[in-house]
Amino acid sequence: MSSKRPPLLWFNIFIFASSLLLAVVITPWYAFNYGMGWAHLIWFVVAFSFTNLSITAGYHRLWSHKTYQAHAVLKGIFAIGGAFSLQNSALHWSSDHREHHKHVDHDNKDPYSASRGFWYSHMGWMLRNYNQQTYSDYQNCRDLKKDKVVQWQHKYYAVLALLCNFGFPILLGIIYDDIVGMFLVVGAVRLFLSHHTTFFINSLAHIWGKQTFTDKNSARDNGILAFLTFGEGYHNFHHLFENDYRNGIYWWQYDPTKWLIKACSWVGLTEKLRVTPPLKIEKARATMMLKKAHDQLNAINAAPALARKLEQDFDSLMESMQDYYNSKMRLLQSKKQQVLKSHELEVLMIHHQQLKHQFHNQQQIWLSQIKRFA
C-alpha cells in the first residue's frame, strides 16, 4: 500500500459530522425547549424503516447479490429509499459491496476490510478517496449498467437525495406545524441512526458474534445486530451463502427484509427467490462444529481416540444426512411430476420417514458428542 494517503472526502466528512451534531446535540436541546409529539416518533419509525429496508432489500439483496427479481415499481421504491438513505447510488454501493465479498478481509482490495480495524471498516474508508479506481467504469456491475431503474437513480441521485432529505421532512413540518422539529427527527436523527446501523454490518458484524458456518472470513452471526439492521446481522451465513435471499434462515430468526421480499412475492412484486439447499447449510454447520471441537481437543491435548470417535460420528452424520436429503428430493419430485402410483408413493414415503428418523438419531448422537467440547 502506498505511504501517501488518499485525499480527504470533505463532503462525506461534512455529512457525518453535521448529522452527528444535529442528532446528538441540537435535537435533544430542541426537544427539551420546544417539545415533540407522537407524530415525530411515528414518522421517524416510518422513515427509518423505509430507508433501511431500501438498503437491505434493494441495494443489498436485490442489486448487489441478485438473490431475487423485482418488479419495476418495487425497484423504483427502493431507488427512492436508497437516495433518502444518503449512502450513494445503488450502482456505486453495489460496486463496493461486490468487491467486499470478492476480496473479504484483504487490506488492499476489500473496500472496507475489517482486518484494518473497527474505525476503518465502520466509516474510515469513506473519509478518504481510497477506492477511486473502482468507480471509473463500474465494470464489476455490468448487469446493473443495463438496469434502467439503477441507471435512472444513478443519474439523478443528487436531486433525489436532496428532495428526500430536505423536501420530505419540511413537508411533514408544514403539515404538523413544526418544520425544525421534523427536519431534526425525520431528517438528522433518522439519517444518523440509519447510517451507523448499516455501518455496523461492515464493522461489528465482522468482530462480534459466532462463526456458525465458516471461519474462512471474519463475518459473524449476531442476533442483536440483526434486530438493529432489519435482519442483516446473520452475517456469517450471508458471507458463505451470499446468493440466498434470506440472512436469517430459521423461523425464529429476526429478518424483516426476508419477510418483506417473501410477502412481495405473494402479490407479484418479487419472483425467483433464491435459497440455499438445506443439505449445504447443514453440512457447513456440522463441519464448523467439528473444527471447533478439534480445536478444543488440541487445546487440552486430548487422547487421539477421542478425535477418531468424533470423526467417525461426523462421517455417520454426513452419510445419514445425505441419504435423508436425497430421499426428500426424490419424494418432492415424485409428488410434483406424479409419476408414481399411490402404493409406490406410499412405499417411498415410508422409506423417507425411516431415513428421517435415522438422520435425527444420528444428529442427536453428534450433538451430544459436540456438547462435551463446547
Short mmCIF file of C-alpha atoms in Angstrom, two decimals:
data_model
loop_
_atom_site.label_atom_id
_atom_site.label_comp_id
_atom_site.label_asym_id
_atom_site.label_seq_id
_atom_site.Cartn_x
_atom_site.Cartn_y
_atom_site.Cartn_z
CA MET A 1 0.00 0.00 0.00
CA SER A 2 1.28 3.47 -0.85
CA SER A 3 2.59 5.54 2.09
CA LYS A 4 0.84 8.61 0.68
CA ARG A 5 -2.70 8.75 1.99
CA PRO A 6 -5.54 9.48 -0.46
CA PRO A 7 -7.22 12.91 -0.31
CA LEU A 8 -9.96 13.56 2.23
CA LEU A 9 -13.58 13.42 1.07
CA TRP A 10 -14.79 16.66 2.62
CA PHE A 11 -18.41 16.26 1.58
CA ASN A 12 -18.65 12.91 3.38
CA ILE A 13 -16.95 14.38 6.43
CA PHE A 14 -19.45 17.25 6.45
CA ILE A 15 -22.44 14.87 6.19
CA PHE A 16 -21.22 12.62 9.01
CA ALA A 17 -20.17 15.48 11.28
CA SER A 18 -23.31 17.56 10.76
CA SER A 19 -25.68 14.61 11.25
CA LEU A 20 -23.83 13.72 14.46
CA LEU A 21 -24.07 17.29 15.78
CA LEU A 22 -27.74 17.68 14.85
CA ALA A 23 -28.76 14.27 16.21
CA VAL A 24 -26.77 14.19 19.45
CA VAL A 25 -26.69 17.88 20.48
CA ILE A 26 -29.24 20.03 18.67
CA THR A 27 -32.21 17.61 18.69
CA PRO A 28 -32.17 16.93 22.47
CA TRP A 29 -31.83 20.69 23.09
CA TYR A 30 -34.74 21.45 20.76
CA ALA A 31 -36.93 18.71 22.27
CA PHE A 32 -36.25 19.98 25.80
CA ASN A 33 -37.04 23.58 24.96
CA TYR A 34 -39.86 23.23 22.42
CA GLY A 35 -41.17 19.70 22.90
CA MET A 36 -42.05 16.98 20.43
CA GLY A 37 -45.07 14.72 19.99
CA TRP A 38 -46.11 11.28 18.81
CA ALA A 39 -46.11 12.46 15.20
CA HIS A 40 -42.35 12.98 15.35
CA LEU A 41 -41.78 9.46 16.68
CA ILE A 42 -44.19 7.78 14.25
CA TRP A 43 -42.70 9.47 11.20
CA PHE A 44 -39.19 8.73 12.45
CA VAL A 45 -40.04 4.99 12.61
CA VAL A 46 -41.65 5.12 9.16
CA ALA A 47 -38.70 6.92 7.57
CA PHE A 48 -36.09 4.83 9.39
CA SER A 49 -37.78 1.57 8.33
CA PHE A 50 -38.28 2.73 4.74
CA THR A 51 -34.68 3.83 4.25
CA ASN A 52 -33.11 0.82 5.94
CA LEU A 53 -35.29 -1.70 4.10
CA SER A 54 -34.48 0.04 0.83
CA ILE A 55 -30.81 -0.63 1.58
CA THR A 56 -31.21 -4.20 2.86
CA ALA A 57 -33.83 -5.47 0.40
CA GLY A 58 -32.88 -3.20 -2.51
CA TYR A 59 -29.23 -2.18 -2.55
CA HIS A 60 -28.01 -5.33 -0.83
CA ARG A 61 -30.08 -8.42 -1.58
CA LEU A 62 -31.57 -7.31 -4.92
CA TRP A 63 -28.87 -5.33 -6.71
CA SER A 64 -25.61 -6.39 -5.05
CA HIS A 65 -26.36 -10.13 -4.90
CA LYS A 66 -29.25 -10.71 -7.33
CA THR A 67 -30.94 -13.03 -4.81
CA TYR A 68 -34.36 -12.39 -6.39
CA GLN A 69 -36.03 -10.47 -9.20
CA ALA A 70 -38.26 -7.45 -8.57
CA HIS A 71 -40.99 -5.58 -10.41
CA ALA A 72 -40.01 -2.15 -11.76
CA VAL A 73 -42.39 -0.47 -9.28
CA LEU A 74 -40.63 -2.06 -6.30
CA LYS A 75 -37.25 -1.19 -7.80
CA GLY A 76 -38.36 2.43 -8.08
CA ILE A 77 -39.44 2.47 -4.43
CA PHE A 78 -36.10 1.02 -3.33
CA ALA A 79 -34.23 3.53 -5.53
CA ILE A 80 -36.00 6.46 -3.84
CA GLY A 81 -35.48 4.96 -0.38
CA GLY A 82 -31.81 4.41 -1.18
CA ALA A 83 -31.39 8.07 -2.13
CA PHE A 84 -33.21 9.01 1.09
CA SER A 85 -30.64 6.86 2.98
CA LEU A 86 -27.82 9.01 1.61
CA GLN A 87 -25.48 6.05 1.05
CA ASN A 88 -24.68 6.88 -2.57
CA SER A 89 -26.36 5.38 -5.63
CA ALA A 90 -27.29 1.71 -5.93
CA LEU A 91 -24.66 1.29 -8.66
CA HIS A 92 -21.91 2.77 -6.51
CA TRP A 93 -22.99 0.92 -3.35
CA SER A 94 -23.23 -2.42 -5.16
CA SER A 95 -19.82 -1.96 -6.75
CA ASP A 96 -18.25 -1.52 -3.32
CA HIS A 97 -20.15 -4.44 -1.88
CA ARG A 98 -19.26 -6.86 -4.62
CA GLU A 99 -15.59 -6.02 -4.15
CA HIS A 100 -16.02 -6.60 -0.42
CA HIS A 101 -17.36 -10.13 -0.98
CA LYS A 102 -14.80 -10.93 -3.65
CA HIS A 103 -11.84 -9.85 -1.52
CA VAL A 104 -13.21 -10.02 2.03
CA ASP A 105 -10.64 -9.12 4.73
CA HIS A 106 -7.97 -8.24 2.13
CA ASP A 107 -6.33 -4.99 3.29
CA ASN A 108 -5.84 -3.54 -0.19
CA LYS A 109 -8.74 -4.98 -2.20
CA ASP A 110 -11.66 -5.12 0.26
CA PRO A 111 -13.05 -1.54 0.31
CA TYR A 112 -13.99 -1.78 3.99
CA SER A 113 -11.79 -4.58 5.23
CA ALA A 114 -12.40 -5.46 8.88
CA SER A 115 -8.76 -6.53 9.16
CA ARG A 116 -7.83 -2.83 9.06
CA GLY A 117 -9.69 -2.21 12.30
CA PHE A 118 -13.10 -1.19 13.59
CA TRP A 119 -12.82 2.51 12.73
CA TYR A 120 -11.70 1.92 9.17
CA SER A 121 -14.39 -0.67 8.38
CA HIS A 122 -17.10 1.34 10.13
CA MET A 123 -16.57 4.67 8.39
CA GLY A 124 -12.88 5.49 7.96
CA TRP A 125 -12.91 4.04 4.46
CA MET A 126 -15.44 6.71 3.43
CA LEU A 127 -13.44 9.67 4.74
CA ARG A 128 -10.66 9.37 2.16
CA ASN A 129 -10.80 8.50 -1.53
CA TYR A 130 -9.30 5.03 -1.11
CA ASN A 131 -11.21 3.33 -3.93
CA GLN A 132 -11.46 5.88 -6.73
CA GLN A 133 -10.18 3.46 -9.39
CA THR A 134 -13.13 1.13 -8.73
CA TYR A 135 -15.57 3.83 -9.81
CA SER A 136 -14.09 4.70 -13.18
CA ASP A 137 -16.44 2.41 -15.13
CA TYR A 138 -18.15 0.05 -12.61
CA GLN A 139 -17.01 -2.99 -14.55
CA ASN A 140 -17.98 -5.29 -11.69
CA CYS A 141 -21.60 -4.13 -12.15
CA ARG A 142 -22.12 -4.56 -15.87
CA ASP A 143 -25.51 -6.14 -15.22
CA LEU A 144 -26.64 -3.08 -13.24
CA LYS A 145 -25.49 -0.77 -16.03
CA LYS A 146 -28.28 -2.38 -18.07
CA ASP A 147 -30.89 -1.85 -15.34
CA LYS A 148 -32.98 1.21 -16.26
CA VAL A 149 -34.05 1.95 -12.69
CA VAL A 150 -30.47 1.72 -11.39
CA GLN A 151 -29.21 3.98 -14.16
CA TRP A 152 -32.04 6.48 -13.60
CA GLN A 153 -31.27 6.67 -9.90
CA HIS A 154 -27.52 6.95 -10.54
CA LYS A 155 -28.06 9.83 -12.98
CA TYR A 156 -30.44 11.78 -10.76
CA TYR A 157 -29.09 10.65 -7.39
CA ALA A 158 -28.19 14.13 -6.13
CA VAL A 159 -31.63 15.54 -6.98
CA LEU A 160 -33.41 12.59 -5.39
CA ALA A 161 -31.25 12.77 -2.26
CA LEU A 162 -31.97 16.49 -1.81
CA LEU A 163 -35.71 16.09 -2.37
CA CYS A 164 -35.97 13.19 0.09
CA ASN A 165 -33.70 14.51 2.83
CA PHE A 166 -34.95 18.10 2.77
CA GLY A 167 -38.27 18.07 0.95
CA PHE A 168 -39.93 15.22 2.86
CA PRO A 169 -39.09 16.42 6.42
CA ILE A 170 -40.02 20.00 5.51
CA LEU A 171 -43.35 18.84 4.05
CA LEU A 172 -44.08 16.97 7.28
CA GLY A 173 -43.08 20.09 9.20
CA ILE A 174 -45.59 22.17 7.27
CA ILE A 175 -48.33 19.60 7.90
CA TYR A 176 -47.62 19.35 11.64
CA ASP A 177 -46.57 22.99 12.07
CA ASP A 178 -43.03 22.15 13.20
CA ILE A 179 -40.55 22.38 10.33
CA VAL A 180 -37.45 22.45 12.54
CA GLY A 181 -38.56 19.55 14.74
CA MET A 182 -39.49 17.32 11.80
CA PHE A 183 -36.26 18.16 9.99
CA LEU A 184 -34.25 17.23 13.08
CA VAL A 185 -36.05 13.96 13.84
CA VAL A 186 -37.02 12.64 10.40
CA GLY A 187 -34.01 14.23 8.74
CA ALA A 188 -30.96 14.30 11.01
CA VAL A 189 -31.65 11.71 13.72
CA ARG A 190 -33.04 9.21 11.20
CA LEU A 191 -30.03 9.72 8.92
CA PHE A 192 -27.52 9.39 11.75
CA LEU A 193 -29.05 6.12 13.04
CA SER A 194 -29.66 4.74 9.55
CA HIS A 195 -26.03 5.34 8.62
CA HIS A 196 -24.48 3.79 11.69
CA THR A 197 -26.74 0.75 11.92
CA THR A 198 -25.83 -0.01 8.31
CA PHE A 199 -22.15 0.61 9.03
CA PHE A 200 -22.33 -1.84 11.95
CA ILE A 201 -22.55 -4.68 9.41
CA ASN A 202 -19.20 -3.67 7.94
CA SER A 203 -17.57 -3.29 11.35
CA LEU A 204 -19.25 -5.00 14.34
CA ALA A 205 -20.61 -7.91 12.28
CA HIS A 206 -17.01 -8.84 11.49
CA ILE A 207 -15.78 -8.86 15.10
CA TRP A 208 -18.78 -9.63 17.36
CA GLY A 209 -20.77 -12.86 17.18
CA LYS A 210 -20.44 -16.51 16.21
CA GLN A 211 -18.83 -18.11 13.20
CA THR A 212 -21.62 -20.64 12.73
CA PHE A 213 -20.96 -21.78 9.17
CA THR A 214 -17.40 -20.82 8.23
CA ASP A 215 -14.20 -19.34 9.65
CA LYS A 216 -12.65 -18.59 6.28
CA ASN A 217 -13.54 -14.93 6.76
CA SER A 218 -14.20 -12.64 9.73
CA ALA A 219 -18.00 -12.38 9.33
CA ARG A 220 -20.11 -13.24 12.40
CA ASP A 221 -23.73 -14.13 13.15
CA ASN A 222 -25.22 -11.80 15.74
CA GLY A 223 -28.90 -11.67 16.71
CA ILE A 224 -28.61 -8.24 18.34
CA LEU A 225 -27.18 -6.73 15.17
CA ALA A 226 -29.91 -8.50 13.18
CA PHE A 227 -32.51 -6.66 15.27
CA LEU A 228 -30.82 -3.30 14.66
CA THR A 229 -30.32 -3.87 10.93
CA PHE A 230 -33.55 -5.47 9.72
CA GLY A 231 -32.05 -8.97 9.59
CA GLU A 232 -28.59 -8.27 8.23
CA GLY A 233 -26.83 -9.44 11.40
CA TYR A 234 -26.66 -13.10 10.37
CA HIS A 235 -23.53 -12.18 8.51
CA ASN A 236 -21.54 -15.39 8.75
CA PHE A 237 -24.29 -17.25 6.92
CA HIS A 238 -24.52 -14.45 4.37
CA HIS A 239 -20.82 -14.47 3.51
CA LEU A 240 -20.88 -18.19 2.82
CA PHE A 241 -24.26 -18.23 1.03
CA GLU A 242 -24.44 -14.75 -0.46
CA ASN A 243 -26.93 -15.70 -3.19
CA ASP A 244 -29.64 -16.64 -0.68
CA TYR A 245 -32.40 -14.02 -0.33
CA ARG A 246 -32.52 -14.83 3.39
CA ASN A 247 -29.99 -13.97 6.08
CA GLY A 248 -31.96 -15.45 8.94
CA ILE A 249 -32.83 -18.92 7.67
CA TYR A 250 -34.88 -20.17 10.63
CA TRP A 251 -38.42 -19.07 11.51
CA TRP A 252 -37.33 -17.68 14.86
CA GLN A 253 -34.53 -15.51 13.45
CA TYR A 254 -35.40 -11.82 13.10
CA ASP A 255 -35.15 -10.95 9.42
CA PRO A 256 -37.80 -8.39 8.32
CA THR A 257 -36.00 -8.00 4.99
CA LYS A 258 -36.64 -11.67 4.23
CA TRP A 259 -40.28 -11.30 5.27
CA LEU A 260 -40.72 -8.26 3.04
CA ILE A 261 -39.21 -9.99 0.00
CA LYS A 262 -41.34 -13.09 0.58
CA ALA A 263 -44.53 -11.07 1.14
CA CYS A 264 -43.91 -9.14 -2.08
CA SER A 265 -43.73 -12.45 -3.96
CA TRP A 266 -47.34 -13.17 -2.93
CA VAL A 267 -48.55 -10.07 -4.81
CA GLY A 268 -46.25 -10.42 -7.83
CA LEU A 269 -43.70 -7.75 -6.92
CA THR A 270 -40.84 -10.24 -6.48
CA GLU A 271 -40.07 -13.61 -8.04
CA LYS A 272 -37.37 -16.27 -8.41
CA LEU A 273 -36.30 -16.04 -4.79
CA ARG A 274 -33.05 -17.95 -4.45
CA VAL A 275 -32.43 -20.24 -1.46
CA THR A 276 -29.50 -22.41 -0.48
CA PRO A 277 -30.21 -26.18 -0.42
CA PRO A 278 -30.67 -27.28 3.23
CA LEU A 279 -28.06 -30.03 2.74
CA LYS A 280 -25.35 -27.44 2.05
CA ILE A 281 -26.37 -25.43 5.12
CA GLU A 282 -26.40 -28.44 7.44
CA LYS A 283 -23.06 -29.68 6.12
CA ALA A 284 -21.45 -26.29 6.67
CA ARG A 285 -22.81 -26.04 10.22
CA ALA A 286 -21.66 -29.57 11.14
CA THR A 287 -18.23 -29.01 9.59
CA MET A 288 -17.71 -25.89 11.71
CA MET A 289 -18.79 -27.80 14.82
CA LEU A 290 -16.22 -30.47 14.01
CA LYS A 291 -13.47 -27.90 13.52
CA LYS A 292 -14.24 -26.16 16.81
CA ALA A 293 -14.32 -29.49 18.63
CA HIS A 294 -10.92 -30.41 17.18
CA ASP A 295 -9.56 -27.06 18.33
CA GLN A 296 -10.80 -27.79 21.85
CA LEU A 297 -9.27 -31.26 21.80
CA ASN A 298 -5.93 -29.87 20.64
CA ALA A 299 -6.05 -27.21 23.35
CA ILE A 300 -6.35 -29.82 26.10
CA ASN A 301 -4.04 -32.38 24.46
CA ALA A 302 -6.84 -34.96 24.41
CA ALA A 303 -6.23 -38.61 23.57
CA PRO A 304 -6.23 -39.36 19.81
CA ALA A 305 -9.05 -41.87 20.36
CA LEU A 306 -11.44 -39.01 21.17
CA ALA A 307 -10.67 -37.29 17.88
CA ARG A 308 -11.13 -40.54 15.96
CA LYS A 309 -14.51 -41.15 17.65
CA LEU A 310 -15.55 -37.61 16.75
CA GLU A 311 -14.56 -38.15 13.12
CA GLN A 312 -16.49 -41.43 12.98
CA ASP A 313 -19.64 -39.78 14.33
CA PHE A 314 -19.20 -36.95 11.86
CA ASP A 315 -18.87 -39.36 8.92
CA SER A 316 -22.00 -41.22 10.06
CA LEU A 317 -23.85 -37.92 10.32
CA MET A 318 -22.81 -36.89 6.81
CA GLU A 319 -23.91 -40.24 5.39
CA SER A 320 -27.34 -40.18 7.04
CA MET A 321 -27.76 -36.50 6.17
CA GLN A 322 -27.01 -37.15 2.50
CA ASP A 323 -29.43 -40.11 2.41
CA TYR A 324 -32.20 -38.11 4.08
CA TYR A 325 -31.98 -35.07 1.81
CA ASN A 326 -31.65 -37.21 -1.32
CA SER A 327 -34.77 -39.09 -0.28
CA LYS A 328 -36.58 -35.83 0.40
CA MET A 329 -35.71 -34.54 -3.06
CA ARG A 330 -36.90 -37.76 -4.74
CA LEU A 331 -40.15 -37.61 -2.80
CA LEU A 332 -40.81 -33.99 -3.73
CA GLN A 333 -40.02 -34.63 -7.39
CA SER A 334 -42.30 -37.68 -7.48
CA LYS A 335 -45.19 -35.72 -5.97
CA LYS A 336 -44.63 -32.84 -8.37
CA GLN A 337 -44.34 -34.97 -11.50
CA GLN A 338 -46.97 -37.52 -10.37
CA VAL A 339 -45.00 -40.36 -11.95
CA LEU A 340 -45.62 -42.95 -9.22
CA LYS A 341 -48.72 -44.94 -8.43
CA SER A 342 -50.30 -44.41 -5.00
CA HIS A 343 -48.83 -47.59 -3.44
CA GLU A 344 -45.36 -46.82 -4.85
CA LEU A 345 -45.54 -43.31 -3.43
CA GLU A 346 -46.60 -44.72 -0.07
CA VAL A 347 -43.57 -47.05 -0.01
CA LEU A 348 -41.31 -44.12 -0.88
CA MET A 349 -42.84 -42.05 1.93
CA ILE A 350 -42.31 -44.84 4.47
CA HIS A 351 -38.67 -45.19 3.40
CA HIS A 352 -38.25 -41.42 3.65
CA GLN A 353 -39.63 -41.40 7.20
CA GLN A 354 -37.19 -44.15 8.17
CA LEU A 355 -34.26 -42.15 6.78
CA LYS A 356 -35.55 -39.04 8.55
CA HIS A 357 -35.68 -40.89 11.86
CA GLN A 358 -32.20 -42.29 11.28
CA PHE A 359 -30.83 -38.85 10.44
CA HIS A 360 -32.36 -37.25 13.53
CA ASN A 361 -30.99 -40.01 15.76
CA GLN A 362 -27.52 -39.60 14.28
CA GLN A 363 -27.84 -35.84 14.69
CA GLN A 364 -28.61 -36.26 18.41
CA ILE A 365 -25.58 -38.53 18.84
CA TRP A 366 -23.43 -35.96 17.08
CA LEU A 367 -24.74 -33.03 19.15
CA SER A 368 -24.23 -34.92 22.40
CA GLN A 369 -20.62 -35.54 21.42
CA ILE A 370 -20.08 -31.90 20.43
CA LYS A 371 -21.51 -30.58 23.73
CA ARG A 372 -18.66 -32.29 25.55
CA PHE A 373 -16.23 -29.87 23.91
CA ALA A 374 -18.37 -26.69 23.88
#
